[in-house]
Structure formats: structure tokens, C-alpha cells
Coordinates of C-alpha atoms in Angstrom, one line a residue:
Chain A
X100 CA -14.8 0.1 -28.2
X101 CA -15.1 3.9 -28.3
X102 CA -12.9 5.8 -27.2
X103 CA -15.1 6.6 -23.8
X104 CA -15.1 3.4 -23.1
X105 CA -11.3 2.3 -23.8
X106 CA -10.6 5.1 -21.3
X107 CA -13.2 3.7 -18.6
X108 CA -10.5 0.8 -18.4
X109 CA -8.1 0.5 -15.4
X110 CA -4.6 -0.5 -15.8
X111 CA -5.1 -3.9 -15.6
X112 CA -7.6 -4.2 -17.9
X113 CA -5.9 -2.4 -21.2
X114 CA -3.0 -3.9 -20.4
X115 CA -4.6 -7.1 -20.5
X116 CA -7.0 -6.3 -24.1
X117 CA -3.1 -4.8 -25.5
X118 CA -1.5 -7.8 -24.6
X119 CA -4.5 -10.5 -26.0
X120 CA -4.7 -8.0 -29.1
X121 CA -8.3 -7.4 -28.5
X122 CA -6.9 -3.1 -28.7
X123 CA -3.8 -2.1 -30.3
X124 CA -1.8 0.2 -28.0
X125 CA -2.1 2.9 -31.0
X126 CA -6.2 2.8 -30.6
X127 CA -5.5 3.2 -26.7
X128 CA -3.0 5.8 -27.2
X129 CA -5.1 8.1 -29.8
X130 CA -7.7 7.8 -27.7
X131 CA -5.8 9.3 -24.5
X132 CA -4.3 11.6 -26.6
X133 CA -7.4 12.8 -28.4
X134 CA -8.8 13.2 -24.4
X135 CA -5.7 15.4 -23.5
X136 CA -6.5 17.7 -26.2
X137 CA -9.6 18.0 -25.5
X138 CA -9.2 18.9 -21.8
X139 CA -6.1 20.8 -22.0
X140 CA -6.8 24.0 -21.9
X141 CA -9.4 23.8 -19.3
X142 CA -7.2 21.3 -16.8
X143 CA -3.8 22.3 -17.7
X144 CA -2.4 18.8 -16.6
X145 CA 0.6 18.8 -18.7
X146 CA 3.9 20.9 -18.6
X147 CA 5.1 19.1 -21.8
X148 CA 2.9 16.8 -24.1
X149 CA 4.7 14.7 -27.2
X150 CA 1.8 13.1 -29.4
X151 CA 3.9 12.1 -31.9
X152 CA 6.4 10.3 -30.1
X153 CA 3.7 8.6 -28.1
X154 CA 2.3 7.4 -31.6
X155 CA 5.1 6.4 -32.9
X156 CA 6.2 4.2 -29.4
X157 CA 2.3 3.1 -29.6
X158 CA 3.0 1.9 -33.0
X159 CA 6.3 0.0 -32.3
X160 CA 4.5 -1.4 -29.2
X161 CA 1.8 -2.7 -31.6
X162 CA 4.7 -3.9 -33.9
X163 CA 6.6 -5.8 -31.3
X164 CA 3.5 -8.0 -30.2
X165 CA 2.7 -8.8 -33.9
X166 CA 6.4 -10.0 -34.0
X167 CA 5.7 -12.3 -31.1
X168 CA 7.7 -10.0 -28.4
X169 CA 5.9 -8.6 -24.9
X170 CA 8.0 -5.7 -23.8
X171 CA 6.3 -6.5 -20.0
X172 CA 3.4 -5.9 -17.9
X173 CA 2.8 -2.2 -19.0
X174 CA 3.2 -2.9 -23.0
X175 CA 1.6 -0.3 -25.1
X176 CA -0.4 1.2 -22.3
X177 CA -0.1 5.0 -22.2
X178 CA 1.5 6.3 -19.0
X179 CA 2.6 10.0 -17.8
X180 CA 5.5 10.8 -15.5
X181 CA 5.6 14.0 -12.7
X182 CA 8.0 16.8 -13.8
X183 CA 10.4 16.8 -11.2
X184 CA 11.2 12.8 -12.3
X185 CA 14.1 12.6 -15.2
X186 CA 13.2 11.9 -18.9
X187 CA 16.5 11.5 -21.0
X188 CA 16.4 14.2 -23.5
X189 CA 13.0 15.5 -22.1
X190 CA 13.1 18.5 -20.5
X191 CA 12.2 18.0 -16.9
X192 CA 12.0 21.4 -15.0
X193 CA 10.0 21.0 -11.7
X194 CA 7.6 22.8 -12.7
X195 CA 9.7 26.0 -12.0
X196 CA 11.1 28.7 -13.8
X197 CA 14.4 28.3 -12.3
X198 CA 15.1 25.0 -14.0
X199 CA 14.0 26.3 -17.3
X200 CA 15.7 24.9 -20.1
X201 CA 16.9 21.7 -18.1
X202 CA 16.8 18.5 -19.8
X203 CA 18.5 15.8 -18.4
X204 CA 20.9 13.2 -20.1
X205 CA 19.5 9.5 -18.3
X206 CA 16.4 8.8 -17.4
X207 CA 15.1 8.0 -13.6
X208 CA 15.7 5.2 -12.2
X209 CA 11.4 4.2 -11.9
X210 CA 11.4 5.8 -15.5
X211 CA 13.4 3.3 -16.6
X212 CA 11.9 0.7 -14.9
X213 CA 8.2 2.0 -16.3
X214 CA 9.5 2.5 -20.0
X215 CA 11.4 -1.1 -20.0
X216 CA 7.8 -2.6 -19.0
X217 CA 6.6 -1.7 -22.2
X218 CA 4.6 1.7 -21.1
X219 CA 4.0 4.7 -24.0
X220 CA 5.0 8.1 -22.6
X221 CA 2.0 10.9 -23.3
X222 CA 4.7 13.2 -21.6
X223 CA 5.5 15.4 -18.5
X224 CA 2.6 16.5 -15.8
X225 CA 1.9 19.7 -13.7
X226 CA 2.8 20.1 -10.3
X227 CA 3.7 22.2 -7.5
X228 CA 6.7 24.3 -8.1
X229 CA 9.6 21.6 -6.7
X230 CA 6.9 19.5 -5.4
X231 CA 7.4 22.0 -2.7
X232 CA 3.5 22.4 -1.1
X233 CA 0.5 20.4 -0.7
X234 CA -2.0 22.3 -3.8
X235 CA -0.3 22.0 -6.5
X236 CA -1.3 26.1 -7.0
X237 CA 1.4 26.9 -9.5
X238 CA 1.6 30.5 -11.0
X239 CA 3.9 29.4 -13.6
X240 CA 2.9 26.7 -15.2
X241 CA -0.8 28.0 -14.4
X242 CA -2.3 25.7 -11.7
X243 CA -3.3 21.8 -12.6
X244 CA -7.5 21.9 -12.1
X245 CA -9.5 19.2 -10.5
X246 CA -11.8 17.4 -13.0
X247 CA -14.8 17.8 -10.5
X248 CA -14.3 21.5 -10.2
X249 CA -12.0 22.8 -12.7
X250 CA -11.9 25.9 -10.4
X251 CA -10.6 23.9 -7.6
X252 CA -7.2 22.6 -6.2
X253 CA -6.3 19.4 -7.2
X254 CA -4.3 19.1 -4.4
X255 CA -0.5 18.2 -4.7
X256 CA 2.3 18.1 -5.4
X257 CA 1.4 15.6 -7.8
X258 CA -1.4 17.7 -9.0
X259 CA -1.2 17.3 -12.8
X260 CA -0.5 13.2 -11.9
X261 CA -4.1 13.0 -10.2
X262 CA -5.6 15.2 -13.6
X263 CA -4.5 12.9 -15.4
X264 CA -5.9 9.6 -13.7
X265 CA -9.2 11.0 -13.0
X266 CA -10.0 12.7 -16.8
X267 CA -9.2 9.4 -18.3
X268 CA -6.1 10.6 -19.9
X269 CA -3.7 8.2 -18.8
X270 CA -3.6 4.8 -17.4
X271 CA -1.2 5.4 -14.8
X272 CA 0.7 8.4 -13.9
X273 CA 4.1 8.6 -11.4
X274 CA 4.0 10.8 -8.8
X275 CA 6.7 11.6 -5.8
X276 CA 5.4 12.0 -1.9
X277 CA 8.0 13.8 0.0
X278 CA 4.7 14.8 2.9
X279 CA 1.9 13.4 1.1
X280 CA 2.1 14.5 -2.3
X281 CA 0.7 11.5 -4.0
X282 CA -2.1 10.7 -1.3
X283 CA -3.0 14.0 -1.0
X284 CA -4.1 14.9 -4.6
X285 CA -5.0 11.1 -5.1
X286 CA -7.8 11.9 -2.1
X287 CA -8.3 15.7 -3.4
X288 CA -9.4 14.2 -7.1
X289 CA -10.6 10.8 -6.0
X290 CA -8.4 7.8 -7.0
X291 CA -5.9 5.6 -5.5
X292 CA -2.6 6.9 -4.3
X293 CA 0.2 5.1 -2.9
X294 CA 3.0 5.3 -1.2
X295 CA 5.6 2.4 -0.6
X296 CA 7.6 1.7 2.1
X297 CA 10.8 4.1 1.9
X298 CA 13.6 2.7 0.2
X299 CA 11.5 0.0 -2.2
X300 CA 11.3 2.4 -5.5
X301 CA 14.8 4.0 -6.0
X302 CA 14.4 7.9 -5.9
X303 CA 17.7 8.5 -8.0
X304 CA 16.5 10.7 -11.1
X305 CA 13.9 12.1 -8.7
X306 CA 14.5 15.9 -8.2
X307 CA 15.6 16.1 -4.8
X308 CA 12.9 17.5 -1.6
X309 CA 14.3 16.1 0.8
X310 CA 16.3 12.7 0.8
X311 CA 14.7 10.7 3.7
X312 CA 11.0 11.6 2.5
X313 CA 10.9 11.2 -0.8
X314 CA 9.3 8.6 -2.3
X315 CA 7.7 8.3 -5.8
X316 CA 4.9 6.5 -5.7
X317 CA 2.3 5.4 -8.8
X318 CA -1.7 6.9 -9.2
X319 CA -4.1 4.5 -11.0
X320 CA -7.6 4.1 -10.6
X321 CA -7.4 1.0 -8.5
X322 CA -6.1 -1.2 -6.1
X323 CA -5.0 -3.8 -8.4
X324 CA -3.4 -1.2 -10.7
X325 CA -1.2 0.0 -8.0
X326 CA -0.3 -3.1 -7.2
X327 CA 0.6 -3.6 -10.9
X328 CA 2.7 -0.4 -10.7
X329 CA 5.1 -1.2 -7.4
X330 CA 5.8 -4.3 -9.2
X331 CA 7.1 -2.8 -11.6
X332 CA 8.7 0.1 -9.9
X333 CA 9.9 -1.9 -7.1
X334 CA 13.6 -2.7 -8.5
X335 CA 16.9 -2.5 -6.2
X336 CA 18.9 0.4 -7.7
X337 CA 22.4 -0.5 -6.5
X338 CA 23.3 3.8 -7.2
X339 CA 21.0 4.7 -5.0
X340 CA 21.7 4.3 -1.5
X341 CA 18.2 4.7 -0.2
X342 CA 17.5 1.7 -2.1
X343 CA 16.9 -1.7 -0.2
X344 CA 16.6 -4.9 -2.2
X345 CA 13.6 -6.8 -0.5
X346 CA 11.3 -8.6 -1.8
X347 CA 7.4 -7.5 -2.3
X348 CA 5.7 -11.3 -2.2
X349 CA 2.0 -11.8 -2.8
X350 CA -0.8 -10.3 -2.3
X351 CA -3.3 -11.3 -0.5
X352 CA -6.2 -11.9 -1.9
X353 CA -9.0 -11.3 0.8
X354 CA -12.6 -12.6 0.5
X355 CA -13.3 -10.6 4.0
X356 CA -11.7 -9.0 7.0
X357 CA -11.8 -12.2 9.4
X358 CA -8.4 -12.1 11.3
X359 CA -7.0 -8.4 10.2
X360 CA -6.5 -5.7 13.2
X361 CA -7.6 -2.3 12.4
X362 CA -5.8 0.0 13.9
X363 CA -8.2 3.3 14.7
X364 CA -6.2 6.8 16.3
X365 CA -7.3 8.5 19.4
X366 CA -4.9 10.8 18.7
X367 CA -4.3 13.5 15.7
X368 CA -5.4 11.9 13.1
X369 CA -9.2 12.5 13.4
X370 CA -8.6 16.4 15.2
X371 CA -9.7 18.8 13.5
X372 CA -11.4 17.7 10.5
X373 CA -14.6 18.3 8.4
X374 CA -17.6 16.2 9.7
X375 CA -18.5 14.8 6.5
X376 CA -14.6 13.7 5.6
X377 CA -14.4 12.3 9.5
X378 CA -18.0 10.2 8.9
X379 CA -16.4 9.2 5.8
X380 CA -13.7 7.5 7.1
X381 CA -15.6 6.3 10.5
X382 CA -18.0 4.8 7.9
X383 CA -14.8 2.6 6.1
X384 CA -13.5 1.8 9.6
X385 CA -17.1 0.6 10.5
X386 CA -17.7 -1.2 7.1
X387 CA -14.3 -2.6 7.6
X388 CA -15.5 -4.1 11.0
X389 CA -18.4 -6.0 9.6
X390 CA -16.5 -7.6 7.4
X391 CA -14.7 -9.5 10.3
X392 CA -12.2 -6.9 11.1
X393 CA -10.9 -6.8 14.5
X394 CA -10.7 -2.9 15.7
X395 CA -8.3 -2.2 17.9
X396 CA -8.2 1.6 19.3
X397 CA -4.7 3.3 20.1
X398 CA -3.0 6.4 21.5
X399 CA 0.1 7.7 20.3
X400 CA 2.6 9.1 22.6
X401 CA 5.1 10.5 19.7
X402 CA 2.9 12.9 18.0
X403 CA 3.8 16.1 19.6
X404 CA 7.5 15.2 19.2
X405 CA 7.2 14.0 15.8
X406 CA 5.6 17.4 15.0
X407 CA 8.2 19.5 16.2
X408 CA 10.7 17.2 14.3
X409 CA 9.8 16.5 11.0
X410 CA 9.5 20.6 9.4
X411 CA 13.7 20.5 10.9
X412 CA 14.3 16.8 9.3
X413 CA 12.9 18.1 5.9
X414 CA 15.5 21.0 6.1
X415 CA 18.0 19.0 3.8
X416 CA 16.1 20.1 1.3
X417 CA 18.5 23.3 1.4
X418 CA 21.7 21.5 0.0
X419 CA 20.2 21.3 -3.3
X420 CA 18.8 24.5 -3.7
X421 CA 21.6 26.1 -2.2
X422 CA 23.4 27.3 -5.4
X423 CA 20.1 27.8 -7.2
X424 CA 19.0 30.4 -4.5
X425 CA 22.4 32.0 -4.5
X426 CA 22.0 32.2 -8.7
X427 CA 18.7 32.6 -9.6
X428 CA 16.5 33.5 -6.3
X429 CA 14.3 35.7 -7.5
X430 CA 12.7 33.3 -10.3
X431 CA 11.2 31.0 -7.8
X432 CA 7.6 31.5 -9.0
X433 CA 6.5 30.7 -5.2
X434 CA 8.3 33.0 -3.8
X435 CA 7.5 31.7 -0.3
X436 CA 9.4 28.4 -1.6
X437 CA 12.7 30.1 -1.4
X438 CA 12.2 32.2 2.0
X439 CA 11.5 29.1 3.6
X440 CA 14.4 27.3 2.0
X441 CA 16.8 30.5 2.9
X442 CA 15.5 30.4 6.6
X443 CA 16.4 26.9 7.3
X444 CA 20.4 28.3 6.8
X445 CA 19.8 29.9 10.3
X446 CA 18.8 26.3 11.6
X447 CA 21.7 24.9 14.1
X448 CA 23.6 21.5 13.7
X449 CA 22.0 20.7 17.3
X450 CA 18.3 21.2 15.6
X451 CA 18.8 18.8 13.1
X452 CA 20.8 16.4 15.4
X453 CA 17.6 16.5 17.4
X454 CA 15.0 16.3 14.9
X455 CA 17.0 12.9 13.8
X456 CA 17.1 11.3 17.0
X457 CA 13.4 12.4 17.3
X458 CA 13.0 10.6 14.3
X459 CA 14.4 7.2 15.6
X460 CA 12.2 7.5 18.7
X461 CA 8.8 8.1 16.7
X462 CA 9.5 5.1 13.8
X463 CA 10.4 2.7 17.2
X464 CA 6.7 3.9 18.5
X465 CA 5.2 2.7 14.5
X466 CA 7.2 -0.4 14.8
X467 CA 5.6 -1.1 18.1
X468 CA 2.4 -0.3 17.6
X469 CA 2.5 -2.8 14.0
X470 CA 3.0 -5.7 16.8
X471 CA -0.5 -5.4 17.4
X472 CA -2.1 -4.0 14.1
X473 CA -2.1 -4.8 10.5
X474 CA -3.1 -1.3 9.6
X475 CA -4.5 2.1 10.7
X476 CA -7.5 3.9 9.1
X477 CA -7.4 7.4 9.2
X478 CA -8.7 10.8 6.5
X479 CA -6.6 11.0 4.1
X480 CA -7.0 15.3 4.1
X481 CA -8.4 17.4 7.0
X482 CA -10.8 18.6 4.0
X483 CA -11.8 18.4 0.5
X484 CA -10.8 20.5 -2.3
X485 CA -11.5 24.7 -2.3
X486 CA -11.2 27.3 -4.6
X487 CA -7.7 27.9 -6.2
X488 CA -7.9 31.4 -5.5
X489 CA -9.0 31.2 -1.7
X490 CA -7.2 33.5 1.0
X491 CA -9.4 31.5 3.6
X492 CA -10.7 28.4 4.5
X493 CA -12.9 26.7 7.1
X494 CA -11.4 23.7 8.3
X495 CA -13.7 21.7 11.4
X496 CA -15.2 25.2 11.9
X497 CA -11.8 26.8 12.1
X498 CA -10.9 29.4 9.6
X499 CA -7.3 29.0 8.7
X500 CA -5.6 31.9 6.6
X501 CA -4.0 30.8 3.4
X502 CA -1.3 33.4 3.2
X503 CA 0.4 32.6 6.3
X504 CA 3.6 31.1 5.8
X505 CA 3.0 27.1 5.4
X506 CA -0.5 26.9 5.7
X507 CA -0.9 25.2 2.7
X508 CA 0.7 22.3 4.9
X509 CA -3.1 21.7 6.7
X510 CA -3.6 19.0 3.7
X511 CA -0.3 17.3 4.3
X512 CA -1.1 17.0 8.7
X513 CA -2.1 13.3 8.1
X514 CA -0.1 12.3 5.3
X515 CA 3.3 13.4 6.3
X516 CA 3.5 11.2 9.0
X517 CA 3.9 8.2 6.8
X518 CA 7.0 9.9 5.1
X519 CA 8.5 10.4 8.3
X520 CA 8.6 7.0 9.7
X521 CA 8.5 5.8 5.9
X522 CA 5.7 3.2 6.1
X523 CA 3.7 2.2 3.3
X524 CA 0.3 4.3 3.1
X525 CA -2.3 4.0 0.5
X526 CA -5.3 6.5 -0.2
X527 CA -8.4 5.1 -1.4
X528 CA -11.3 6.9 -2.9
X529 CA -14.4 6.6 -0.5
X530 CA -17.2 8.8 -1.9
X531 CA -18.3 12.7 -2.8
X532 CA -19.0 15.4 0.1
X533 CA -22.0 17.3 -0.3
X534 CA -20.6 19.8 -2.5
X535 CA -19.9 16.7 -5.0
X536 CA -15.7 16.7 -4.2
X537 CA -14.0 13.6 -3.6
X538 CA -12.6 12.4 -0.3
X539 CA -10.5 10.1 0.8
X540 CA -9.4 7.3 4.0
X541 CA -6.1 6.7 4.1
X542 CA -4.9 3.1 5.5
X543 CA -1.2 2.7 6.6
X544 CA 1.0 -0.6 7.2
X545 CA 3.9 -2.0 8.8
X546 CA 7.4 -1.6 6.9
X547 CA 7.8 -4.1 4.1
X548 CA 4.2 -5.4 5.0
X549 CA 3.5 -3.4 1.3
X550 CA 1.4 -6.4 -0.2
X551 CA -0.4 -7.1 3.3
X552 CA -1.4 -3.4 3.0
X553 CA -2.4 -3.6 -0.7
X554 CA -4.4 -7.3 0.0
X555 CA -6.3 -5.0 2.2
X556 CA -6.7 -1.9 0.7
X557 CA -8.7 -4.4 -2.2
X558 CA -10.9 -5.6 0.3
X559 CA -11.8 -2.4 1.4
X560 CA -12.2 -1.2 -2.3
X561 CA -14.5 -4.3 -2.3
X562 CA -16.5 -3.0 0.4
X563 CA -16.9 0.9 -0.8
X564 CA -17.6 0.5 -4.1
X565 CA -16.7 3.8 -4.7
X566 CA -17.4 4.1 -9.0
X567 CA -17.8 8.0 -9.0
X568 CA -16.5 9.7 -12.6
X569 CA -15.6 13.2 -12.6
X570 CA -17.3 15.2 -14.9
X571 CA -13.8 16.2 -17.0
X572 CA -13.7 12.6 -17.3
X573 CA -16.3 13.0 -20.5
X574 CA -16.1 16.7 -21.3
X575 CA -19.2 16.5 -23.1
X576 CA -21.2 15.9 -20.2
X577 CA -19.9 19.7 -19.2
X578 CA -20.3 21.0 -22.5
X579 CA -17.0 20.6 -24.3
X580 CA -17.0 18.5 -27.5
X581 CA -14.3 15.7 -27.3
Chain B
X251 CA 10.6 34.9 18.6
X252 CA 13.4 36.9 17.1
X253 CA 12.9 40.3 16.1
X254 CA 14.8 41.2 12.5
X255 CA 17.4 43.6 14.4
X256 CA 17.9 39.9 16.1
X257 CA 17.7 38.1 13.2
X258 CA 20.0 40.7 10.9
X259 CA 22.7 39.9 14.3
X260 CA 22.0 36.6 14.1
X261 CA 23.4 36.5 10.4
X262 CA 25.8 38.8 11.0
X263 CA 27.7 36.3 13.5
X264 CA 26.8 33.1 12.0
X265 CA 26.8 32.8 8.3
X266 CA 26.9 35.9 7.0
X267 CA 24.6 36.5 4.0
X268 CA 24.4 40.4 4.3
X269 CA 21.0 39.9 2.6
X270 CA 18.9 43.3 2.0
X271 CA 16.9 44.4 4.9
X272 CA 13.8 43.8 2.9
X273 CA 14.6 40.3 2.1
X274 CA 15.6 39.5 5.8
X275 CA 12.3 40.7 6.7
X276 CA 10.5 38.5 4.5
X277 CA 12.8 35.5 5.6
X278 CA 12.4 36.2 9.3
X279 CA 8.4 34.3 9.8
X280 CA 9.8 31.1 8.3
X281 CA 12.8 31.1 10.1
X282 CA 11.1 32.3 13.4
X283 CA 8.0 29.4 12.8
X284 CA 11.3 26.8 12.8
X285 CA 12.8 28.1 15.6
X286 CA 9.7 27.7 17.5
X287 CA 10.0 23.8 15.6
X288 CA 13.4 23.8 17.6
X289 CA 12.4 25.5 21.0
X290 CA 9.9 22.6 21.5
X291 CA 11.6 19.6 20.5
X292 CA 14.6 20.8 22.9
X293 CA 12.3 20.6 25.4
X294 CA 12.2 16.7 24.8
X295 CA 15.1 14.6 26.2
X296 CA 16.6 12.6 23.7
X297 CA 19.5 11.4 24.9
X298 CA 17.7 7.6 25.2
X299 CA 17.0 7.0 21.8
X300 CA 17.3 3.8 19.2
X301 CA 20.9 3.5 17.9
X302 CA 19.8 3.3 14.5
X303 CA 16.8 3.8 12.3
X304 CA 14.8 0.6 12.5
X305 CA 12.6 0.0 9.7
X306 CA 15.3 -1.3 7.5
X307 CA 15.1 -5.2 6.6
X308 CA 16.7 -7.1 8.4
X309 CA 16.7 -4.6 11.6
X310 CA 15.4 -5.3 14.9
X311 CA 12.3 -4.2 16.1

């Protein structure tokens, strides 16, 4: 194989050719190296790359198997982790000069959990300065680019996670979602993004947002590698007290959509968005349908509290800024990142009593409405990606201004949601708007129903056939020797 | 929405920052876009609500 088409593999796949010794993990691993270099420069999707250790792991990896030893699952296969998730002796700085220099002692929890299943490191990825916005614009680090239009968002926070994925540089990349920031950029760049049910992956190691939205959550390139990724990740922490030990199960395996209930919104989630990316999801829900799916329309009655709620539930993410605002302020490169942190000081104890109790009454709504559904379809994004250096865009025919404070927030209106009542949400690739940019449908399940939700995310994979490859993912094909 | 002469009192009898005027000013649209967050969901009674977060396993629905 060349190295073109050892990249073209999913997860699942090299894993598989590693493990049988049909690839050595150091051919697979040049080969995503050799792509990163290549791309660098014009994606910036690293913050910190380490060849040679990856090399060397590869090499040990390819050692261990001739030695009659599997590591696990991920053995040999070359994997990249989000900067704001802790690599022992790697420095892990958010993506933001005010960490600069910080390089924790242990690694994350998931790291662990990733590294122990046999996965080679390539290194640390872009993102949004402390995952803190939904574009992953980063004046710092010099913004990730989307491999369809390196002059494009990729979306975020997980920007540089989604590069990554979609150039064919790594196999699977960690991401975290605190309001969508895995789905988002997943949908932005085209590839799968999940995000577990809250409290299956342990977020201890993960550099704090805010403690009751976090998740991290893996990107691959399909169903079946995500699914390969929670299995991994999905390992009770006992120090983290988020953590809940539960069982994932199987996965379905779904020759059609006879007996599912498809839940479709009336409300919010289909308002104000772009034609094409609202005929794109209408077309999954409808494909969905003739495959034996049962659709079952519903109203939400919790969507105007839930959105006065969740911006005052997310203002813990004060307590661990507060000494780095009081230190070293003026080196947030987002300066907007620490006004809005300083102004939620001014919040009162009665806000966020209220936006908790809010909280309690929307997730009792979600649990609810699961009684009758297996899962709701819904755009992943209002839109698809723009220009990195827009002031303006036109959303539904409604031009929104991109300097006003949190407007960056319009990609995480559908998304967030999920991290609010912490339900499992996957984003799936669907197909290419006009101007030849990904989009993506979102499908959402029940708490702890994360296999049900995967079984059926496949099926609809089945169904789309989505097999779109960004240009970046061959950088000859746009000129660029690899 | 609070004006920054409002929002320099508010800080003055609350927690006290003493920030410069020209960060306050900057400050003041986040805080104000939260406080309208908070105006709204006070108009919601809440006093009914689930004793506990539900999702957890093992919880009732």
C-alpha cells in the first residue's frame, strides 16, 4: 500500500492490517507523519508535533506484536489528542498564551485509557483558545484551517481534532464538547463526531470549561470507529466524580429501520437555518423513514427556559480561571474570553440556583420525551463553514454580526443542548452544500442508550453513503507535493 | 440593562474589583447580555422542580 492509500483507512481497518501484520504500525505512522508535514504549514493542525517519539512508540509497537504481545484495540495506530487534554511531560497549554510553558506531570484520565490500548501519539492539536468558542479562530496559535477551504473555519473548539481526521493525518483524534465542540467541527469538516452520555469518559486531566458540560469525546471517520473509541475511553475513573461506572453493551447491528422511532423537532432545532443544511437533514430524516423508521413529530416545551439557563449554568467556568485572570489577564489571546469570564463575577447565587433547577426541569422534559423516541434528527450547525476572517455572516437570510459579544455561539445553538441535559449525540457527515463545504445531521439518544444511538447512527451511515475526501486529504490534488 | 455608572456601583457594593473604567466598559455587554439570561429565567417559576438530576443510572425517570 502507498501511503495514500494506508491513510484512506478508517480506524478499524489499520487497526485490524497492524494487528494481522499485513502494515507495521511504523509504515502507518511514517506515512501520517510524512502527511502532517506536508500539510502543516497550510492547515496549521498541530500546537506540538513529536515525530520521533511517534517513531520510536511505532517501532516498539511493531516490536511488541513480533514478540507475541497486543497492547489492545488501538495497537500501533497513530492517534492525536486536543490541547487542553493532559500529556505527562507534554506540554499542554490550551491553546493559550496564558498557559505557556505548562506541562503537566500525569496524563488524562482518556489519555491513559487511549495510550494503554496500544495508540502512537503524533502529538498535540489546535483549538480554540480554552476550548472557549465554537470556530476554533485562534490568533495565537494561528487558526486550525478546514481541508476543504483552507481559508475557512474549521469550526471548534476541537478545530485542529477535525484537521486532522479529515487530511488523513491521524486515525482518530480526542476532542472535548463542553456546547458542541466535537459535533460542531466534526459537521464543519465532515466526519463523525461524538459525544457520550455525560459521566461515561472521565473528564479528570481535561482542562476545566465548565464541570457539568464537559465531555471529551473521540473524531474518526466512521461510525464503527467511534464506536471503537468509546470502548476504549469508556472506563470508570474512581477520582473523578463525574464519573459513573455503567456499562456500554452491544451494538446493534441494524440491517434497516423497522421498529426505531425517529424523533423530528417542531421546535428550535430546524429555526433559522440555511435551506440547503435544513434539506439536508430533512433528506436523512426522510431516507431514515424508508428504511422502516417510524417518525414521530414533537414539541418541546423547555426550550425557552433551557436557553435562558444554560449561558448562567456554564458560569463555573469562572473558578478556574479566577487566579489566571487576576495574574495574567491581559495574555488571553481572545480577549473577549476573559471579559465574559470577569462578567460572570457580577452573576448572583440566586442566578445560578435558578439556572440549576432549570436544568433539572429541562433533562426531566429529554427523559420524557425518550419514552416515546429512540432518537431525534436534527442539523448539526445552523450553517456551513465561512471565511476565517468574516465580520458578517448570513444565516437563513439573517445577517448576524461576528463581533458582537458571543456570536460565535450561532454554531453551538443545536449542539449545546445535548451538553446541557448530557445525552449522547452523534454528528454524521451527510453531503457538500453548493459551495462544496461539508454539512452535517446530528442524531441524539436517550441517557446510557449510547450503543442504541451508535447501532443507529451506522444504519444511517448505511443509507447516506456519504464518501466525500477533502481536497487537503491529498495535497497534490491542490497543488502541494506530498 | 445597566449602564457602567450602574455597573461601576454595582462593583463597588458587591465584590469590589475597582477595575479601570476602561476595562469595566468592555466587561459591561457580557455581563449585561447575562443579566438579561437572568431577568428571563426569573420570570419562570421553579419552585416545582425534580429533586435531583435524573439521568444518572439507576435514577428514576
Amino acid at each position: 500500500m502507498n501511503s495514500e492509500e494506508i491513510r484512506s483507512l478508517s480506524l478499524v481497518d489499520v487497526a485490524a492490517a497492524i494487528r494481522e501484520r499485513r502494515l507495521s504500525s511504523v509504515e502507518v505512522t511514517a506515512a501520517s507523519i510524512e502527511h502532517a508535514h506536508a500539510t502543516e504549514d497550510a492547515l496549521k493542525t498541530f500546537v506540538y508535533f513529536d515525530a520521533e517519539s511517534a517513531l520510536k512508540r511505532a517501532a516498539e509497537a511493531d516490536a511488541a506484536l513480533a514478540g507475541g504481545t497486543l497492547w489492545g484495540p488501538l495497537h500501533g495506530v497513530p492517534v492525536a489528542f486536543k490541547d487542553n487534554l493532559d500529556t505527562a511531560g507534554i506540554p499542554t497549554e490550551c491553546a493559550s498564551p496564558v498557559l505557556e510553558g505548562r506541562v503537566p506531570a500525569e496524563n488524562a484520565h482518556v489519555v491513559d485509557q487511549v495510550l494503554g490500548a496500544g495508540a502512537v501519539s503524533l502529538g498535540k492539536l489546535n483549538m480554540h483558545e480554552f476550548a472557549s468558542g465554537a470556530t476554533s479562530i485562534n490568533a495565537y496559535t494561528g487558526s486550525p484551517r478546514n481541508p476543504w477551504k483552507p481559508d475557512h473555519i474549521t469550526g471548534g473548539s476541537s478545530g485542529g481534532s477535525s484537521t486532522a481526521i479529515v487530511a488523513g493525518i491521524a486515525f482518530a483524534t480526542l476532542g472535548t464538547d463542553a456546547g458542541g465542540s466535537v459535533r460542531i467541527p466534526a459537521a464543519i469538516c465532515g466526519h463523525v463526531g461524538l459525544k457520550q452520555t455525560h459521566g461515561l469518559v472521565s473528564n479528570r486531566g481535561s482542562v476545566f470549561n465548565t464541570w457539568s458540560g464537559d465531555h471529551v469525546g473521540p473524531h474518526t471517520k466512521t461510525v464503527a470507529d467511534a464506536e471503537l473509541m468509546l470502548r476504549v475511553m469508556a472506563v470508570h475513573d474512581p477520582r473523578d466524580s463525574t464519573s459513573v461506572d455503567h456499562p456500554l453493551g452491544a451494538m446493534p447491528a441494524l440491517a434497516d429501520l423497522r421498529g426505531v422511532r425517529v424523533g423530528v423537532p417542531g421546535t428550535f432545532f430546524f429555526e433559522d437555518v440555511d435551506a440547503e443544511v435544513d434539506a439536508a437533514a430533512r433528506d436523512v430524516i426522510a431516507k431514515m423513514e424508508a428504511a422502516g423508521a417510524t417518525i414521530v413529530p414533537f414539541e418541546l416545551k423547555t426550550i425557552e427556559l433551557m436557553l435562558a439557563a444554560r449561558m448562567l449554568t456554564s458560569a463555573d467556568a469562572y473558578v478556574y480561571h479566577a487566579k489566571l485572570l487576576e495574574e495574567r489577564g491581559e495574555l488571553y489571546a481572545e480577549q473577549a474570553i476573559r471579559l465574559r469570564l470577569l462578567a460572570t463575577q457580577y452573576l448572583r447565587a440566586e442566578d445560578y440556583a435558578r439556572s440549576i433547577r432549570a436544568r433539572r426541569v429541562v433533562i426531566s422534559e429529554f427523559v420524557s420525551l425518550f419514552e416515546s423516541i429512540d432518537v431525534f434528527v436534527a442539523p448539526t450547525t445552523p450553517t456551513t463553514a465561512y471565511p476565517i476572517d468574516a465580520t458578517e455572516v448570513t444565516v437563513a437570510g439573517k445577517a448576524i454580526d461576528l463581533t458582537q459579544p458571543m456570536a460565535s455561539g450561532l454554531l453551538a445553538r443545536n449542539t449545546s443542548p445535548l451538553n446541557y441535559t448530557g445525552q449522547p449525540s452523534i454528528s454524521l457527515p451527510v453531503g457538500l452544500s453548493a459551495q462544496g463545504l461539508p454539512i452535517g445531521v446530528m442524531l441524539s439518544g436517550a441517557h446510557f442508550e449510547d450503543m442504541k444511538l451508535l447501532g443507529i447512527a451506522q444504519a444511517v451511515e448505511r443509507l447516506i453513503g456519504y464518501d466525500e475526501v477533502a481536497p487537503w486529504f491529498a495535497p497534490q490534488a491542490v497543488g502541494v507535493a506530498s | 440593562m445597566l449602564t457602567l455608572e450602574e455597573f461601576k456601583q454595582l462593583d463597588a457594593l458587591t465584590i469590589r474589583r475597582g477595575y479601570p473604567d476602561a476595562l469595566m466598559e468592555q466587561i459591561l455587554p457580557f455581563y449585561n447580555l447575562m443579566r438579561e439570561s437572568s431577568e428571563k429565567l426569573s420570570q419562570f417559576d421553579l419552585a416545582e422542580t425534580p429533586p435531583a438530576l435524573v439521568y444518572r443510572a439507576g435514577s428514576v425517570k
